[in-house]
Short mmCIF file of C-alpha atoms in Angstrom, two decimals:
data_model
loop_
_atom_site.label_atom_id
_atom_site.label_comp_id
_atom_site.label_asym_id
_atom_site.label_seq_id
_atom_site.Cartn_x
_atom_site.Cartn_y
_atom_site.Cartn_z
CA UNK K 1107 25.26 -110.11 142.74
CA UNK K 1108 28.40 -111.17 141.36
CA UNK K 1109 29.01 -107.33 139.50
CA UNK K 1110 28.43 -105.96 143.37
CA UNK K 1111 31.23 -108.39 144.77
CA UNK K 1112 33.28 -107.40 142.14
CA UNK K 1113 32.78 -103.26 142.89
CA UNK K 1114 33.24 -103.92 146.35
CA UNK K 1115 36.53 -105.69 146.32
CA UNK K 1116 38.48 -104.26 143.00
CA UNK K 1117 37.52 -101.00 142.80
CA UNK K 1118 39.05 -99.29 145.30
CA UNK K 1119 42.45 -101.36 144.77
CA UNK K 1120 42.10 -99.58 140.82
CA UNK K 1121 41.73 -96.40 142.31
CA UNK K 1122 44.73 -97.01 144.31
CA UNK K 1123 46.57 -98.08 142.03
CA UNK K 1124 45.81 -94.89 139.48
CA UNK K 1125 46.52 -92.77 142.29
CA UNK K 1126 49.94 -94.49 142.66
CA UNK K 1127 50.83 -94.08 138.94
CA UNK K 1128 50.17 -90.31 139.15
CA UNK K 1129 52.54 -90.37 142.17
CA UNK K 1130 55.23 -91.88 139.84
CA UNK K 1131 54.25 -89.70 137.18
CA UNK K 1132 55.02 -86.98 139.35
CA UNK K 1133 58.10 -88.05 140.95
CA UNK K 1134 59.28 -89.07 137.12
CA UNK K 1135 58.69 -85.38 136.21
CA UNK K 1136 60.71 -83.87 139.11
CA UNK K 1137 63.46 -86.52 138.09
CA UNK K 1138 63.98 -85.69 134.87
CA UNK K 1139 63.50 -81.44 135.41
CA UNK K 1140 66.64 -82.20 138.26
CA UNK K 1141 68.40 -83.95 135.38
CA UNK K 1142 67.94 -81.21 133.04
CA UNK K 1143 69.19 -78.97 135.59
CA UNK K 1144 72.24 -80.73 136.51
CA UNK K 1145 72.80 -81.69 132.53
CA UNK K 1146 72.78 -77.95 132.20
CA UNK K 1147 75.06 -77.21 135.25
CA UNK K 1148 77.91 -79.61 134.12
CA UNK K 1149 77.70 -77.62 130.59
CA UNK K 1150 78.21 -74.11 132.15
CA UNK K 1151 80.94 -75.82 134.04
CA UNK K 1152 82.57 -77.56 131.03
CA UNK K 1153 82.41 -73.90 129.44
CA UNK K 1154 84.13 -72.43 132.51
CA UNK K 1155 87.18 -74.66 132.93
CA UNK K 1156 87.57 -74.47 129.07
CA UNK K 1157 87.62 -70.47 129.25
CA UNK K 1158 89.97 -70.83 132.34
CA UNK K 1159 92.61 -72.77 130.57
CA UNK K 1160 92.23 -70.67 127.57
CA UNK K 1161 92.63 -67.92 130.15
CA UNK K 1162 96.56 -69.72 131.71
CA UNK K 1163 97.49 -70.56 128.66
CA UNK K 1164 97.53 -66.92 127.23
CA UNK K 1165 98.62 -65.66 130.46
CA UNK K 1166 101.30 -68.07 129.94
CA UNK K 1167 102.55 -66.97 126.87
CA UNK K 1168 102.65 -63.31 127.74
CA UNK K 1169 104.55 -63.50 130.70
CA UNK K 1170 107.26 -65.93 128.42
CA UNK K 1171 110.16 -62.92 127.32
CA UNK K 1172 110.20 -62.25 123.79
CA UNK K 1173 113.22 -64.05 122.10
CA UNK K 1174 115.86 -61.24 121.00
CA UNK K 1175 116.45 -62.55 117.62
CA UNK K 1176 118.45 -59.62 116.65
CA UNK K 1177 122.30 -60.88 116.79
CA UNK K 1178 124.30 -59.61 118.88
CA UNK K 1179 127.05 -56.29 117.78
CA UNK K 1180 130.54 -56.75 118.16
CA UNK K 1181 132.95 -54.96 120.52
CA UNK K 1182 134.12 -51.59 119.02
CA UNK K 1183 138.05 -52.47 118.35
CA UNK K 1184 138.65 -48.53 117.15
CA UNK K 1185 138.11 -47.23 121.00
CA UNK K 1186 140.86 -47.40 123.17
CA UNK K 1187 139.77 -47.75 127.01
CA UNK K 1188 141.75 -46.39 129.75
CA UNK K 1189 142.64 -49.02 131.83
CA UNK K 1190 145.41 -48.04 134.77
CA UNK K 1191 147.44 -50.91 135.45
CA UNK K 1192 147.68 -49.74 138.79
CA UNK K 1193 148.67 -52.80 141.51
CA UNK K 1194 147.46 -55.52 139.07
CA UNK K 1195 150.28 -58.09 138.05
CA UNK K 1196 152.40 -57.59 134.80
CA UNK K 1197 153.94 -60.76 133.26
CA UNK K 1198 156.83 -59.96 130.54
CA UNK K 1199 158.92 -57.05 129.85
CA UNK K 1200 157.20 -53.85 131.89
CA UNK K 1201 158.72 -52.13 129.67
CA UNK K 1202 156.99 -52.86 126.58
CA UNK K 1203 155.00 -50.90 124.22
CA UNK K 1204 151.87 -52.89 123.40
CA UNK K 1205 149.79 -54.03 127.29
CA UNK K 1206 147.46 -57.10 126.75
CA UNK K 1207 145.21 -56.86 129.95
CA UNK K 1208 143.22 -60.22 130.54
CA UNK K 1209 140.42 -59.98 133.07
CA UNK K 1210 140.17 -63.52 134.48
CA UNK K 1211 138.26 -65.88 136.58
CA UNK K 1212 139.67 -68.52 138.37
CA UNK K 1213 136.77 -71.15 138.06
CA UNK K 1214 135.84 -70.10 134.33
CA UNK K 1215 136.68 -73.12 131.71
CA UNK K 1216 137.06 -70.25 128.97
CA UNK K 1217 139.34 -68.81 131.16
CA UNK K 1218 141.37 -71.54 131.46
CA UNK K 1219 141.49 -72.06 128.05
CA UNK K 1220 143.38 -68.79 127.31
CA UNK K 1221 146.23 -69.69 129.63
CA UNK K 1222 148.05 -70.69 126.57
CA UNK K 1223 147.03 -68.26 124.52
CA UNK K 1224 148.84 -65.59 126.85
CA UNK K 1225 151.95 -67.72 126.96
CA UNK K 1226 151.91 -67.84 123.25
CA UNK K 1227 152.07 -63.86 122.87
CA UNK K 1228 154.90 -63.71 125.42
CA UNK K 1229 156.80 -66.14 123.03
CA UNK K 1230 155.65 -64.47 120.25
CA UNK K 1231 157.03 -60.80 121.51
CA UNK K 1232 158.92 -61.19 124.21
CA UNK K 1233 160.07 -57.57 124.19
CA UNK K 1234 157.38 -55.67 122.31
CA UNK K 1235 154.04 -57.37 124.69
CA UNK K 1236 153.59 -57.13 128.80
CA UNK K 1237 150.58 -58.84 129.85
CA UNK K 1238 148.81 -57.44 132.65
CA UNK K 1239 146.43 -60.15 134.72
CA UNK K 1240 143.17 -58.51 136.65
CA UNK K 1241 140.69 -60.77 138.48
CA UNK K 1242 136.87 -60.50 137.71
CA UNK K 1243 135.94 -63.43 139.78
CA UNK K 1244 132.13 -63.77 138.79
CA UNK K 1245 129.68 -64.61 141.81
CA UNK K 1246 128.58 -67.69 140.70
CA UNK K 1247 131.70 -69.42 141.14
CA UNK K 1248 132.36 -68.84 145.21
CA UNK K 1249 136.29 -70.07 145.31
CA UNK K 1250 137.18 -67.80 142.67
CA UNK K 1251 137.86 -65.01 144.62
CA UNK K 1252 139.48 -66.78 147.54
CA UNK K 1253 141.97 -68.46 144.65
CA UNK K 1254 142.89 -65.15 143.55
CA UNK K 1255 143.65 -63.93 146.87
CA UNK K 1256 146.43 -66.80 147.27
CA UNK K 1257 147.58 -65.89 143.53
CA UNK K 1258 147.95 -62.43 144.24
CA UNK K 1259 149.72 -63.59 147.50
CA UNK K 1260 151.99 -65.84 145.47
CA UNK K 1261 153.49 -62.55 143.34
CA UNK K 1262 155.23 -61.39 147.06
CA UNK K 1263 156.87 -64.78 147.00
CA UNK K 1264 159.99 -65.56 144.64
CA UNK K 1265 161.16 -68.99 145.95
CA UNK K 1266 160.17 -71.27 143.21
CA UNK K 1267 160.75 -71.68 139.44
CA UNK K 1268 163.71 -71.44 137.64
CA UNK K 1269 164.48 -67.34 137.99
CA UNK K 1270 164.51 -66.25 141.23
CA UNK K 1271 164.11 -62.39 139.59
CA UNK K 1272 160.34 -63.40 138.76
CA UNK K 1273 157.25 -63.44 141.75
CA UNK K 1274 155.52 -66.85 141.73
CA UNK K 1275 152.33 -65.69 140.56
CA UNK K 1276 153.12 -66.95 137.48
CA UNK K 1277 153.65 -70.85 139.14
CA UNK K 1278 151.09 -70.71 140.66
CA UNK K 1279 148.68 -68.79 138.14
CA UNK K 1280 149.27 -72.12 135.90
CA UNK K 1281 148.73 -75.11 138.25
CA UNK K 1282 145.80 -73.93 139.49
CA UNK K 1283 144.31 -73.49 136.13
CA UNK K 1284 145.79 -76.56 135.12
CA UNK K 1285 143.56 -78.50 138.05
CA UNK K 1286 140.53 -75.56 138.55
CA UNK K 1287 137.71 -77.95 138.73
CA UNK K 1288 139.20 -78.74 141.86
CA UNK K 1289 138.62 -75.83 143.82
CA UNK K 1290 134.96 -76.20 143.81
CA UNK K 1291 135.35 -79.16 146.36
CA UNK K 1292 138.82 -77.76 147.54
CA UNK K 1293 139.16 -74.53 147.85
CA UNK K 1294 142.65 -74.30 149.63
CA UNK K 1295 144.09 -76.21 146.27
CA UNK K 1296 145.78 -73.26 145.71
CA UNK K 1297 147.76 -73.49 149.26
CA UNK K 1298 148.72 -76.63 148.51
CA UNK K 1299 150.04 -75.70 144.98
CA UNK K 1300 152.74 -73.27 146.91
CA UNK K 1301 153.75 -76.06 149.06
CA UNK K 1302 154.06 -78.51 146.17
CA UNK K 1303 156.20 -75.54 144.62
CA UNK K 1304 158.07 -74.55 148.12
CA UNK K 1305 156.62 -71.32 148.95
CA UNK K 1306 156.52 -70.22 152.38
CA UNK K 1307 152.48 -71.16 152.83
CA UNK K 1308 152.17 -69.40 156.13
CA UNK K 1309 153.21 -66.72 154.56
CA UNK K 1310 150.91 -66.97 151.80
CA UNK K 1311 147.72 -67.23 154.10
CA UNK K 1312 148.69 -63.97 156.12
CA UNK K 1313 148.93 -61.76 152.49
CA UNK K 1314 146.04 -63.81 151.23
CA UNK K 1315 144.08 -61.99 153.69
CA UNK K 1316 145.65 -58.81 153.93
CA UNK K 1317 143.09 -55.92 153.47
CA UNK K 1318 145.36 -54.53 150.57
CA UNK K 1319 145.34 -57.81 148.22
CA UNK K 1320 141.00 -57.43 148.45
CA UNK K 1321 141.28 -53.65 148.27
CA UNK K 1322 143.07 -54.89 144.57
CA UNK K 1323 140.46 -57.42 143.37
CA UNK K 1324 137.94 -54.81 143.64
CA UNK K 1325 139.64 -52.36 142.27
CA UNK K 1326 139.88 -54.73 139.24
CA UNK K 1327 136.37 -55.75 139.10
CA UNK K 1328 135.35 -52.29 138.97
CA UNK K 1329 137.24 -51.36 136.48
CA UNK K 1330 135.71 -53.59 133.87
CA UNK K 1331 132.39 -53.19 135.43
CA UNK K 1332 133.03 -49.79 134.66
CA UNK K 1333 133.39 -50.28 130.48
CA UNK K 1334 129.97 -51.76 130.88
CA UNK K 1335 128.57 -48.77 128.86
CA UNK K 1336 131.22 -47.34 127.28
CA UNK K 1337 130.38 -46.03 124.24
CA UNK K 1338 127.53 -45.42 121.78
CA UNK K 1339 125.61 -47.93 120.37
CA UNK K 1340 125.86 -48.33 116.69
CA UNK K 1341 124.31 -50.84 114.35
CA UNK K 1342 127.93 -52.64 113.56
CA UNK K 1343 129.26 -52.38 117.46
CA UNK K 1344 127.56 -52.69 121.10
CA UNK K 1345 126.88 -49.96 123.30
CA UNK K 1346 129.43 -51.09 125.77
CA UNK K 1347 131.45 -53.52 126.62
CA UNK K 1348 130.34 -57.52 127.51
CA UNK K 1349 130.87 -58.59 131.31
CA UNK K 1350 132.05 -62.15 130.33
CA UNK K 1351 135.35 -63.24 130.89
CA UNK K 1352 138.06 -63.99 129.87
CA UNK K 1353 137.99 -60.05 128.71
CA UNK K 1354 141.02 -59.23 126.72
CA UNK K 1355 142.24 -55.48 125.62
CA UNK K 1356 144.96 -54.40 123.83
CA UNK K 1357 146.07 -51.02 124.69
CA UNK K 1358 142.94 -51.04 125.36
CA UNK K 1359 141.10 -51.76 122.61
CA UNK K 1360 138.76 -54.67 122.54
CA UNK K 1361 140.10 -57.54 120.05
CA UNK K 1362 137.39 -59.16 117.53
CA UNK K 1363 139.55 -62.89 117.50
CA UNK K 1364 140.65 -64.87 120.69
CA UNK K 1365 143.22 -66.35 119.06
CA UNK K 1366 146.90 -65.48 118.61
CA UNK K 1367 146.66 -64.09 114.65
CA UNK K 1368 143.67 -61.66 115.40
CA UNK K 1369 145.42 -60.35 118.56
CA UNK K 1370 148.75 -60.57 116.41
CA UNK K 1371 146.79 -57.76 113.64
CA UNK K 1372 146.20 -55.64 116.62
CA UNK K 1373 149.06 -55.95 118.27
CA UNK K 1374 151.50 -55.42 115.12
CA UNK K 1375 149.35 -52.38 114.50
CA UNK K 1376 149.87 -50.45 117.84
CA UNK K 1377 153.81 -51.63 117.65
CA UNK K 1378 153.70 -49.19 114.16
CA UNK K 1379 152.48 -46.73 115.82
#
């Protein structure tokens, strides 16, 4: 009697209860075939990102230029450019044999640097060396241009210094070089250099921006532009000449130095000649 009770109340709660562990069982299964899946997903993904990076990083380095270690050939000082003197201003004797010509910019440190260096020459040969100034105002530096303009405007003028025989380029050539940081924030420094140095500054705007002192400047600028590939290239000397500035040439030969002895050498030699 007791074994009947017993059938009739627990046995179908066992069966239940096996048919709810194969349920589990089942759902277990499904659970760890999604893990698999997604264990296997993240790996392919892993696998990607690593082959994309691998991918920049190449791309990276191929579109980096290749460094030019090869060092770089010096100007050819045996060629003699033509270089007309045209318009352009001549400091010292115009009569003199041996023509430095200094392509300048007036917002270049370097070129600032070499104001002394001309004056040194002049000293130097005060008969024998003219020095001609050209402007090569580069386009990085936006008041260079306008400063040579009022330079240029300044040679028409012969009011200040101590000769009154001499333009006032000269003046006003040095005292803006000696304060060309300036310009950047001020560039009609060079207007109020002439006043400072009693040129007639009205005067000095109207040339500034007559069509014939611009006309000049690119006259200049082309006519270094034009060295630019001058000659062959060997493996002692470059193809052409170097658009930097300052640019020196005397009688039109490109010196090695940028000092006063190596442009003495050259200079002594073309006064033998």
């Amino acid at each position: 009697m007791f074994k009947k009770i017993f059938l009739i109340l627990f046995l179908p709660l066992f069966l239940f209860s096996c048919e709810e562990l194969n349920n589990v069982s089942e759902e277990l299964k499904v659970l760890k075939e999604n893990q698999d899946l997604l264990l296997k997903q993240q790996s392919d993904l892993i696998k990607q990102i690593a082959s994309l990076q691998t991918a920049v990083k190449n791309q990276g380095s191929k579109a980096q230029p290749k460094k030019n270690n090869k060092k770089r050939k010096t100007p050819n000082p045996n060629i003699s450019h033509n270089i007309p003197i045209g318009n352009s201003v001549v400091l010292g004797n115009p009569n003199a044999k041996v023509t430095v010509t200094k392509f300048t910019d007036f917002q270049w440190p370097y070129c600032a640097r070499s104001v002394d260096l001309i004056d040194n020459l002049l000293k130097k040969y005060p008969n024998d060396v003219k020095v001609v100034i050209k402007n090569f105002p580069l386009s990085s530096h936006k008041q260079a241009r306008l400063a040579a303009q009022y330079a240029l405007a300044a040679a028409r003028q012969f009011k200040c210094g101590e000769s009154k025989s001499e333009s006032c380029y000269k003046d006003v050539y040095h005292k803006i070089f000696e304060d060309y940081r300036s310009l950047k924030s001020d560039p009609d420094l060079p207007v109020k250099i002439a006043a400072e140095l009693g040129l007639d500054t009205e005067q000095l705007i109207a040339d500034a921006n007559a069509p014939e002192i611009s006309q000049l400047i690119d006259t200049e600028f082309a006519q270094l532009t034009a060295l630019r590939n001058a000659y062959p290239e060997t493996d002692e000397y470059a193809a052409g000449v170097r658009m930097a500035v300052p640019k020196f040439f005397i009688n039109g030969r490109e010196p090695l130095g940028r000092d006063v002895n190596s442009f003495s050498a050259m200079i002594d030699e073309e006064i033998k000649k």
